[in-house]
PDB file of C-alpha atoms in Angstrom:
ATOM      1  CA  MET A 120       0.000   0.000   0.000  1.00 43.00           C
ATOM      2  CA  VAL A 121       1.134   3.481  -0.779  1.00 45.00           C
ATOM      3  CA  LEU A 122      -0.312   6.646   0.664  1.00 50.00           C
ATOM      4  CA  SER A 123       0.766   9.921  -0.831  1.00 51.00           C
ATOM      5  CA  GLN A 124      -0.491  13.446  -1.251  1.00 55.00           C
ATOM      6  CA  PHE A 125      -1.070  14.790  -4.771  1.00 56.00           C
ATOM      7  CA  GLU A 126      -2.609  18.213  -5.434  1.00 58.00           C
ATOM      8  CA  GLY A 127      -3.940  18.278  -1.895  1.00 60.00           C
ATOM      9  CA  ARG A 128      -5.589  14.850  -2.202  1.00 58.00           C
ATOM     10  CA  TYR A 129      -4.558  11.578  -0.658  1.00 56.00           C
ATOM     11  CA  LEU A 130      -4.238   8.721  -3.078  1.00 59.00           C
ATOM     12  CA  LEU A 131      -4.410   5.190  -1.781  1.00 58.00           C
ATOM     13  CA  VAL A 132      -3.097   2.478  -4.045  1.00 57.00           C
ATOM     14  CA  SER A 133      -3.450  -1.090  -2.922  1.00 60.00           C
ATOM     15  CA  ALA A 134      -2.850  -4.444  -4.502  1.00 53.00           C
ATOM     16  CA  GLN A 135      -4.215  -6.087  -1.364  1.00 65.00           C
ATOM     17  CA  HIS A 136      -7.671  -7.338  -0.477  1.00 73.00           C
ATOM     18  CA  PRO A 137     -10.354  -4.583  -0.092  1.00 74.00           C
ATOM     19  CA  ALA A 138     -10.904  -5.531   3.577  1.00 80.00           C
ATOM     20  CA  LEU A 139      -7.245  -4.790   4.297  1.00 78.00           C
ATOM     21  CA  ARG A 140      -7.566  -1.422   2.550  1.00 76.00           C
ATOM     22  CA  THR A 141     -10.638  -0.621   4.665  1.00 79.00           C
ATOM     23  CA  ALA A 142      -8.835  -1.562   7.878  1.00 82.00           C
ATOM     24  CA  PHE A 143      -5.877   0.571   6.833  1.00 79.00           C
ATOM     25  CA  VAL A 144      -8.022   3.633   6.076  1.00 79.00           C
ATOM     26  CA  GLU A 145      -9.854   3.249   9.405  1.00 84.00           C
ATOM     27  CA  GLN A 146      -6.526   3.975  11.118  1.00 83.00           C
ATOM     28  CA  PHE A 147      -6.372   7.454   9.555  1.00 81.00           C
ATOM     29  CA  SER A 148      -7.378  10.533  11.491  1.00 84.00           C
ATOM     30  CA  LYS A 149     -10.854  11.846  10.718  1.00 86.00           C
ATOM     31  CA  ALA A 150      -9.350  14.697   8.690  1.00 80.00           C
ATOM     32  CA  ALA A 151      -7.214  12.297   6.636  1.00 77.00           C
ATOM     33  CA  ARG A 152     -10.183   9.963   6.022  1.00 76.00           C
ATOM     34  CA  GLN A 153     -12.186  12.892   4.653  1.00 74.00           C
ATOM     35  CA  ARG A 154      -9.399  13.563   2.180  1.00 72.00           C
ATOM     36  CA  VAL A 155      -9.520  10.051   0.717  1.00 76.00           C
ATOM     37  CA  CYS A 156     -11.385  10.628  -2.519  1.00 74.00           C
ATOM     38  CA  GLY A 157     -11.729   7.086  -3.726  1.00 75.00           C
ATOM     39  CA  ALA A 158      -9.885   3.868  -4.248  1.00 76.00           C
ATOM     40  CA  PHE A 159      -8.759   1.739  -7.143  1.00 78.00           C
ATOM     41  CA  SER A 160      -6.787  -1.458  -7.452  1.00 79.00           C
ATOM     42  CA  VAL A 161      -3.849  -2.418  -9.626  1.00 81.00           C
ATOM     43  CA  GLU A 162      -1.291  -5.180  -9.555  1.00 82.00           C
ATOM     44  CA  ALA A 163       1.756  -4.510  -7.384  1.00 77.00           C
ATOM     45  CA  HIS A 164       4.034  -4.290 -10.427  1.00 85.00           C
ATOM     46  CA  ALA A 165       1.647  -2.356 -12.663  1.00 85.00           C
ATOM     47  CA  ARG A 166       3.141   0.060 -15.157  1.00 89.00           C
ATOM     48  CA  PRO A 167       2.409   3.788 -14.755  1.00 87.00           C
ATOM     49  CA  ALA A 168      -0.010   3.718 -17.694  1.00 90.00           C
ATOM     50  CA  GLU A 169      -2.001   0.918 -16.026  1.00 90.00           C
ATOM     51  CA  VAL A 170      -2.123   2.872 -12.754  1.00 84.00           C
ATOM     52  CA  ALA A 171      -3.312   5.968 -14.620  1.00 85.00           C
ATOM     53  CA  THR A 172      -6.034   3.987 -16.398  1.00 91.00           C
ATOM     54  CA  ALA A 173      -7.238   2.440 -13.129  1.00 87.00           C
ATOM     55  CA  ALA A 174      -7.234   5.827 -11.358  1.00 84.00           C
ATOM     56  CA  GLU A 175      -9.069   7.713 -14.106  1.00 88.00           C
ATOM     57  CA  PRO A 176     -12.680   6.975 -12.988  1.00 89.00           C
ATOM     58  CA  VAL A 177     -11.864   8.036  -9.418  1.00 84.00           C
ATOM     59  CA  GLN A 178     -10.156  11.176 -10.666  1.00 84.00           C
ATOM     60  CA  ARG A 179     -13.167  12.071 -12.833  1.00 88.00           C
ATOM     61  CA  ALA A 180     -15.533  11.587  -9.884  1.00 87.00           C
ATOM     62  CA  VAL A 181     -13.379  13.847  -7.703  1.00 84.00           C
ATOM     63  CA  GLU A 182     -13.256  16.523 -10.392  1.00 89.00           C
ATOM     64  CA  GLU A 183     -17.038  16.348 -10.825  1.00 91.00           C
ATOM     65  CA  ARG A 184     -17.618  16.793  -7.076  1.00 89.00           C
ATOM     66  CA  GLU A 185     -15.260  19.779  -7.018  1.00 90.00           C
ATOM     67  CA  GLU A 186     -16.851  21.380 -10.088  1.00 94.00           C
ATOM     68  CA  VAL A 187     -20.376  20.973  -8.716  1.00 95.00           C
ATOM     69  CA  ALA A 188     -19.266  22.380  -5.342  1.00 94.00           C
ATOM     70  CA  THR A 189     -17.742  25.445  -7.022  1.00 95.00           C
ATOM     71  CA  ILE A 190     -20.851  26.118  -9.113  1.00 96.00           C
ATOM     72  CA  GLN A 191     -23.033  25.633  -6.033  1.00 95.00           C
ATOM     73  CA  ARG A 192     -20.905  28.170  -4.104  1.00 96.00           C
ATOM     74  CA  ILE A 193     -21.481  30.668  -6.904  1.00 96.00           C
ATOM     75  CA  ILE A 194     -25.227  29.937  -6.901  1.00 94.00           C
ATOM     76  CA  ASP A 195     -25.362  30.400  -3.132  1.00 95.00           C
ATOM     77  CA  ALA A 196     -23.442  33.700  -3.356  1.00 95.00           C
ATOM     78  CA  ALA A 197     -25.874  35.238  -5.862  1.00 88.00           C
ATOM     79  CA  PRO A 198     -26.927  37.919  -6.393  1.00 90.00           C
ATOM     80  CA  ASP A 199     -24.561  40.143  -4.387  1.00 92.00           C
ATOM     81  CA  SER A 200     -21.334  38.154  -4.541  1.00 96.00           C
ATOM     82  CA  ALA A 201     -21.654  36.405  -7.898  1.00 97.00           C
ATOM     83  CA  ALA A 202     -21.773  37.296 -11.579  1.00 96.00           C
ATOM     84  CA  TRP A 203     -23.683  35.081 -14.043  1.00 94.00           C
ATOM     85  CA  GLY A 204     -23.493  35.155 -17.816  1.00 93.00           C
ATOM     86  CA  LYS A 205     -21.023  36.650 -20.255  1.00 94.00           C
ATOM     87  CA  ARG A 206     -21.489  40.408 -19.810  1.00 95.00           C
ATOM     88  CA  PRO A 207     -21.704  40.491 -15.976  1.00 96.00           C
ATOM     89  CA  THR A 208     -18.733  38.135 -15.656  1.00 97.00           C
ATOM     90  CA  LEU A 209     -16.587  40.108 -18.114  1.00 97.00           C
ATOM     91  CA  GLN A 210     -17.512  43.335 -16.304  1.00 97.00           C
ATOM     92  CA  ALA A 211     -16.528  41.796 -12.954  1.00 97.00           C
ATOM     93  CA  LEU A 212     -13.164  40.846 -14.486  1.00 97.00           C
ATOM     94  CA  TYR A 213     -12.706  44.419 -15.735  1.00 96.00           C
ATOM     95  CA  VAL A 214     -13.165  45.889 -12.258  1.00 96.00           C
ATOM     96  CA  GLY A 215     -10.967  43.227 -10.630  1.00 96.00           C
ATOM     97  CA  ARG A 216     -13.636  41.579  -8.474  1.00 97.00           C
ATOM     98  CA  VAL A 217     -13.336  37.965  -9.667  1.00 98.00           C
ATOM     99  CA  MET A 218     -12.159  35.540  -6.996  1.00 98.00           C
ATOM    100  CA  THR A 219     -13.169  32.362  -8.884  1.00 98.00           C
ATOM    101  CA  LEU A 220     -13.992  32.161 -12.581  1.00 98.00           C
ATOM    102  CA  ALA A 221     -16.051  29.162 -13.731  1.00 97.00           C
ATOM    103  CA  VAL A 222     -16.339  28.448 -17.453  1.00 97.00           C
ATOM    104  CA  ASP A 223     -17.656  25.529 -19.472  1.00 96.00           C
ATOM    105  CA  ASP A 224     -14.453  24.247 -21.071  1.00 94.00           C
ATOM    106  CA  ARG A 225     -16.284  23.812 -24.402  1.00 95.00           C
ATOM    107  CA  PHE A 226     -17.352  27.457 -24.455  1.00 95.00           C
ATOM    108  CA  ALA A 227     -15.559  29.747 -26.881  1.00 95.00           C
ATOM    109  CA  LYS A 228     -16.898  33.028 -28.220  1.00 95.00           C
ATOM    110  CA  PRO A 229     -15.603  35.755 -30.490  1.00 96.00           C
ATOM    111  CA  GLY A 230     -15.689  39.176 -28.924  1.00 96.00           C
ATOM    112  CA  ALA A 231     -13.692  42.352 -28.497  1.00 96.00           C
ATOM    113  CA  ARG A 232     -10.949  43.852 -26.350  1.00 97.00           C
ATOM    114  CA  CYS A 233     -10.088  47.483 -25.759  1.00 96.00           C
ATOM    115  CA  GLY A 234      -6.420  48.208 -26.419  1.00 95.00           C
ATOM    116  CA  ASN A 235      -6.587  51.145 -24.021  1.00 96.00           C
ATOM    117  CA  CYS A 236      -8.364  49.848 -20.885  1.00 95.00           C
ATOM    118  CA  ALA A 237      -8.174  46.063 -21.608  1.00 94.00           C
ATOM    119  CA  ALA A 238     -11.932  45.610 -21.107  1.00 96.00           C
ATOM    120  CA  LEU A 239     -13.498  42.559 -22.770  1.00 97.00           C
ATOM    121  CA  TRP A 240     -16.905  42.248 -24.475  1.00 95.00           C
ATOM    122  CA  GLU A 241     -18.839  39.341 -25.909  1.00 94.00           C
ATOM    123  CA  THR A 242     -19.726  41.453 -28.972  1.00 93.00           C
ATOM    124  CA  VAL A 243     -17.673  43.860 -31.066  1.00 91.00           C
ATOM    125  CA  VAL A 244     -18.252  47.483 -30.062  1.00 91.00           C
ATOM    126  CA  GLN A 245     -16.996  50.576 -31.882  1.00 91.00           C
ATOM    127  CA  GLN A 246     -16.045  52.476 -28.755  1.00 94.00           C
ATOM    128  CA  SER A 247     -15.198  51.298 -25.260  1.00 94.00           C
ATOM    129  CA  PRO A 248     -18.097  52.033 -22.907  1.00 91.00           C
ATOM    130  CA  ASN A 249     -15.564  52.003 -20.068  1.00 92.00           C
ATOM    131  CA  CYS A 250     -12.920  54.481 -21.267  1.00 94.00           C
ATOM    132  CA  GLY A 251     -14.367  55.965 -24.482  1.00 93.00           C
ATOM    133  CA  SER A 252     -11.424  54.784 -26.591  1.00 95.00           C
ATOM    134  CA  ASN A 253     -11.823  53.700 -30.217  1.00 95.00           C
ATOM    135  CA  ALA A 254      -8.938  51.227 -29.774  1.00 95.00           C
ATOM    136  CA  VAL A 255     -11.343  48.286 -29.720  1.00 96.00           C
ATOM    137  CA  GLU A 256     -10.272  45.210 -31.662  1.00 96.00           C
ATOM    138  CA  PRO A 257     -12.167  42.021 -32.476  1.00 96.00           C
ATOM    139  CA  VAL A 258     -10.797  38.832 -30.904  1.00 97.00           C
ATOM    140  CA  GLU A 259     -11.331  35.198 -31.873  1.00 96.00           C
ATOM    141  CA  ASP A 260     -12.026  33.960 -28.354  1.00 97.00           C
ATOM    142  CA  VAL A 261     -12.949  36.369 -25.587  1.00 97.00           C
ATOM    143  CA  VAL A 262     -13.268  33.414 -23.182  1.00 97.00           C
ATOM    144  CA  GLU A 263      -9.570  32.582 -23.539  1.00 97.00           C
ATOM    145  CA  LEU A 264      -8.697  36.212 -22.810  1.00 97.00           C
ATOM    146  CA  ALA A 265     -11.009  36.159 -19.781  1.00 98.00           C
ATOM    147  CA  LEU A 266      -9.199  33.084 -18.436  1.00 97.00           C
ATOM    148  CA  GLU A 267      -5.833  34.792 -18.944  1.00 97.00           C
ATOM    149  CA  LYS A 268      -7.057  37.949 -17.205  1.00 97.00           C
ATOM    150  CA  ALA A 269      -8.414  35.934 -14.275  1.00 97.00           C
ATOM    151  CA  LEU A 270      -5.078  34.154 -13.883  1.00 96.00           C
ATOM    152  CA  ALA A 271      -3.220  37.473 -14.034  1.00 96.00           C
ATOM    153  CA  GLU A 272      -5.449  38.709 -11.196  1.00 94.00           C
ATOM    154  CA  ARG A 273      -4.739  35.528  -9.202  1.00 96.00           C
ATOM    155  CA  ALA A 274      -8.311  34.306  -9.406  1.00 97.00           C
ATOM    156  CA  ALA A 275      -9.042  30.596  -9.125  1.00 96.00           C
ATOM    157  CA  LEU A 276     -10.253  28.898 -12.303  1.00 96.00           C
ATOM    158  CA  GLU A 277     -12.841  26.149 -12.607  1.00 96.00           C
ATOM    159  CA  LEU A 278     -12.958  24.679 -16.096  1.00 96.00           C
ATOM    160  CA  VAL A 279     -16.210  22.769 -16.068  1.00 96.00           C
ATOM    161  CA  ARG A 280     -16.064  19.379 -17.807  1.00 95.00           C
ATOM    162  CA  SER A 281     -18.577  17.156 -16.001  1.00 94.00           C
ATOM    163  CA  ASP A 282     -22.165  16.849 -17.208  1.00 94.00           C
ATOM    164  CA  ARG A 283     -23.647  17.621 -13.762  1.00 94.00           C
ATOM    165  CA  ALA A 284     -21.657  20.825 -13.316  1.00 95.00           C
ATOM    166  CA  ARG A 285     -22.237  21.822 -16.950  1.00 94.00           C
ATOM    167  CA  GLN A 286     -25.992  21.551 -16.416  1.00 93.00           C
ATOM    168  CA  LEU A 287     -25.836  23.760 -13.312  1.00 91.00           C
ATOM    169  CA  LEU A 288     -23.765  26.297 -15.203  1.00 89.00           C
ATOM    170  CA  ARG A 289     -25.836  26.067 -18.412  1.00 86.00           C
ATOM    171  CA  ASP A 290     -29.031  26.877 -16.504  1.00 83.00           C
ATOM    172  CA  ARG A 291     -27.542  30.300 -15.692  1.00 86.00           C
ATOM    173  CA  GLY A 292     -24.956  31.046 -18.391  1.00 86.00           C
ATOM    174  CA  PRO A 293     -21.780  29.542 -19.860  1.00 92.00           C
ATOM    175  CA  MET A 294     -19.561  31.477 -17.479  1.00 96.00           C
ATOM    176  CA  ALA A 295     -19.872  32.788 -13.949  1.00 96.00           C
ATOM    177  CA  ALA A 296     -17.766  34.254 -11.185  1.00 97.00           C
ATOM    178  CA  LEU A 297     -17.585  34.246  -7.426  1.00 97.00           C
ATOM    179  CA  LEU A 298     -16.717  37.814  -6.474  1.00 98.00           C
ATOM    180  CA  ARG A 299     -14.201  39.221  -3.998  1.00 94.00           C
TER     181      ARG A 299
END
């Protein structure tokens, strides 16, 4: 058995009988048990590719739980501490209020960016409503620029890939933000 920490999660790999794994996990502290996200089995001498294949369903389940939890936090924070939809989310990015940006990873949209104030829009505008500049240029994917801006502002990103989280997000808009 191997217990290690990876990206803040404990991974338990065991080639032993499931009852032994259960007995082993029961010896963890309550906090450590809560961090065990799932289990999978492989042969003791499995190659890395085999371990990755066996771990993939558990990893997907963990990612889905995290995505749903993030979207639910944004839902719970609305209306005062959340932005839903393209325009409100892009405006929140412009004013630097985004703490967590959640975007459907399949969502891409042409738009515009102001070369003067760096504001982003989901449609091409002739003049920046924010600074009045005519230095507005069309962009292929305003979502990619929004992700870059969020990272530059040290916001957390949640790229939504699971069907459950996508449905929660889709009901309100393809992108959303938890605000600072």
